[in-house]
Amino acid sequence: MAVTATTGVLNPLLGKLSTLLGEEYKKLTGVKKQASFLKDELSAMKALLNTMELMDNLHPSAKNWRDHIREMSFDMENCIDDFIHDIQGADEKKGFVRKMAQRLRRLGRRHQIANRIEELKVLAVEANARRERYKIDECINSSNSTVLVDPRISAIYKEAAGLVGIDGPREELVSLLMDSQKKLKVLSIVGFGGLGKTTLAKQVYDEIGGQFTCKAFFSVSQRPDVKRLLSGLQLKLGMGDSSHVYEVQDIIDRLREHLKHKRYLIIVDDLWDQSAWNTIRCAFPDNANGSRVMVTTRLDDVAATACLSDRACIHSMKPLEEQDSKRLFFSRVFGPENVCPPQFKEISAQILKKCGGLPLAIISVASLLASHEASPLTEWESIKNSLGAKSATKPTLQEMRGILNLSYMHLPVHLRPCFLYLGMYPEDRETERNDLVRQWIAEGFVCSSHGADLVDVAKSYFNELVNRSMIELVRTSHGEVLSCRVHDMMLDLILSKSTEDNFLSVAYNYEDMARLHSCKYKVRRLSLQSSVGGATSETLATSMSQVRSYARFQESQYTPPLSKFKYLRVLTFEFPPNWETIVDLTAIVRLFLLRYLKVWAISAVIALPAEIQGLVHLQTLDLRCKETQSFPSDISCLANLFHLRLPLCIVLPEGIKKMKSIRTLRCWDMSKSSLEDIKGLGELTNLKELYLSTHFNKCLTLEQEDALVSSIGMLRDLKCLALDWERGCSDPDSQLDSLHDLPPRLEELYLLDWEFKRVPKWIGELCCLRILNLHVLHLSSDEVRVLGELPSLVGVRIKVSDVSQDKVVVGIGLFPVLEHFLFESDKDVNVYLSFEARAAPKLQKLTLQFCWREWRGVTPAGMECLPCLQHIVSDKNPKDVRAQVESAFKNAASLHPRHPSVSLN
């Protein structure tokens, strides 16, 4: 039962109360009765709260009541957690209920616990009484009575002369729409709110609309009444009033009959839902008259559905380039002259950086400045600060926020806390997907149904935020998004919503901490994003006693009093790579609810407690540091630890075979790991990802290597394997078969430092392999065939020292799904790479890394036969041959139908 943004932990609280009603606690007289009463009271509130969760503008009385219930749920769950922790802390060797009852009598805690639960009962009764007294149900029914003007209206009527950065996209879309194809064509324009989708669609519509027999432009919105929409479309097409038609099917039939022999152009603006499209689409007959339909949407999956997944028919909106941003901004502020006075140049650049190329943001800010004639510099500073995440609550630029808010309100309830949690990270920060996924799970945002794996569910949440254009992609790998960033304007919305719902708090200085200390509500999640000094120690200790997530960015000589933060679930420290200090984490043993701990301090020393087996809920331990003052001796006793990254200086934990729950493991010092623990890896049958390395590329002994290879062979569910050290201790001839019994479902294999004499034949048996990094001494076309016949391979990196006959031929039908091919050598070898027709039909990127001392004038042959090729990259080019290499590859690219880009590094 997942945590939500506006109702807090009410759902998991109900789950814990149900637990107290179970057999395990039946002999605790009084507890079961009180828990049952609380559960009934809270359940009665839950249905109403679920309705309120979907509403944007609540009546003040209703919002105050909802906020009170949310805060009450946090306090109640903390109390229940304390209670459960107290009774589970008893000696586990005795019978559970007997020893627990004895302990309660012995310590006199029965009366204290009963009093605490009685207090919770009183709070719940008061909340329900307040609901009746202030007629909250009636307030909710009147909350949505105000009708606002559609924020897209102004975009439809913008004059072309006042637009910038639109010429290229408009010409591209016109070209796609006005081709010779007679069949009905559907195009999609996709991008998040404020990028100008509606404006672009309207400009295309105005330019080409006269060439069609009939045309119409209509908006769908988030919760469409499809019958009303289609009736309105009839009016726009001049079909007259159809109010007497009552069924959607009848309206569709009339539209199809009207359009049957016409060449029509229809713009479907602001489409949010695939099911709505599936109905609307039925009204557009394919009459082979060259008709066209264009859809605008914020959602990738809707865009793909509309144009039947034809990527060539999807136009992804991009932010404005710097020069276009300046033109748009200056023309709105300073008029047609576009001249910015010197005193405003620096602050203009700062404002434009915050706008991030978002036309809506640029226009909104410029309009605000233009409305204050001869605005002083202080006015500009004030408006600039209104854009930043630090002042997200200032009541400015409401139209812009309203448009972005549409995207937020369209998010399913389960995605909202995940989206808001991105506010924990600083502005412009690249955020790792895996970090977010694990933090969401630790916070309780992710709910599994039908036994689905929580990590897979959380990744699907992340992908959905990407598809909805709520977050920007930063790093991708073969179709998988690895990291993201939040647009400044979206971050502004996140922090505004977070303040409104007391979801999280951000502090940038001591004044912010003081403000949080005096807030109406307790701080639940806190992100410190600057060097808040030691003077805040006492403030933090009192303000953070209820904090569940704490993140610390930037360097500081101050470590918060962690022992005070007993309800902490997520603890994150990220410091600059050159910051040398000691991070004292010895107090984490008291954080009995801790689920996620990450410390990223490459140059720092971490002080850890000697024992941590009391952290029974810990799921992620991610330590990226050069050394530790001490390391817990009992880490192998953590029964629920799923993800473990060890510091650089730490070997495999003693007794690692007991860590049955581990899913991902990273160890950087295998050479000093004991033989017993290397063998113990084979018992970690839940392991999905394994990354092993040695300090300073030391070799393992032959006995260690044999034990490791045997252990890996026992991990039948392993998906990813990376072995990062040079195997200089054994003969390459003996290595060919050393890994022959790899897990059958392996998807990623990284062996760039394991130098094989030739391509091992056993690699051809890995039918699920998607990504391969391989180093071989010799390579022939026959060995390329072994790799090319892998059915699932999408990315391959091959490092070679010598090529048989100086020629590698990628034959017909090989690499059927390959998208990226990286071919490299650390020697000056003369390699002729050739692609035959129908080889690598989906290859998009070709990268060559050769240490040429002189350019021999040969580019890969057959590149023009690669139908999907988009990028050609040549690395490691010495200065004296760089110009020749660039010229040769650009000439080759010019012969390709797609004219792929060429870049040299």
PDB file of C-alpha atoms in Angstrom, residues 9 13 70-80 120 123 522 524 546 548 567:
ATOM      1  CA  VAL A   9       1.452   7.442   4.764  1.00  0.00           C
ATOM      2  CA  LEU A  13      -0.479   2.949   8.155  1.00  0.00           C
ATOM      3  CA  ARG A  70      -1.845  13.685   6.267  1.00  0.00           C
ATOM      4  CA  GLU A  71       0.259  14.990   9.159  1.00  0.00           C
ATOM      5  CA  MET A  72      -1.655  12.858  11.633  1.00  0.00           C
ATOM      6  CA  SER A  73      -0.922   9.744   9.533  1.00  0.00           C
ATOM      7  CA  PHE A  74       2.818  10.399   9.769  1.00  0.00           C
ATOM      8  CA  ASP A  75       2.677  10.756  13.560  1.00  0.00           C
ATOM      9  CA  MET A  76       0.538   7.644  13.863  1.00  0.00           C
ATOM     10  CA  GLU A  77       2.872   5.544  11.744  1.00  0.00           C
ATOM     11  CA  ASN A  78       5.864   6.734  13.768  1.00  0.00           C
ATOM     12  CA  CYS A  79       4.109   5.615  16.928  1.00  0.00           C
ATOM     13  CA  ILE A  80       3.256   2.188  15.470  1.00  0.00           C
ATOM     14  CA  LEU A 120      -3.982   8.172  18.481  1.00  0.00           C
ATOM     15  CA  LEU A 123      -6.820  12.192  17.250  1.00  0.00           C
ATOM     16  CA  LYS A 522       6.985  19.121  10.712  1.00  0.00           C
ATOM     17  CA  ARG A 524       9.252  15.159   6.514  1.00  0.00           C
ATOM     18  CA  GLN A 546      10.480  13.490  12.023  1.00  0.00           C
ATOM     19  CA  ARG A 548      12.162  10.385   6.559  1.00  0.00           C
ATOM     20  CA  TYR A 567      12.460   7.728  11.572  1.00  0.00           C
TER      21      TYR A 567
END
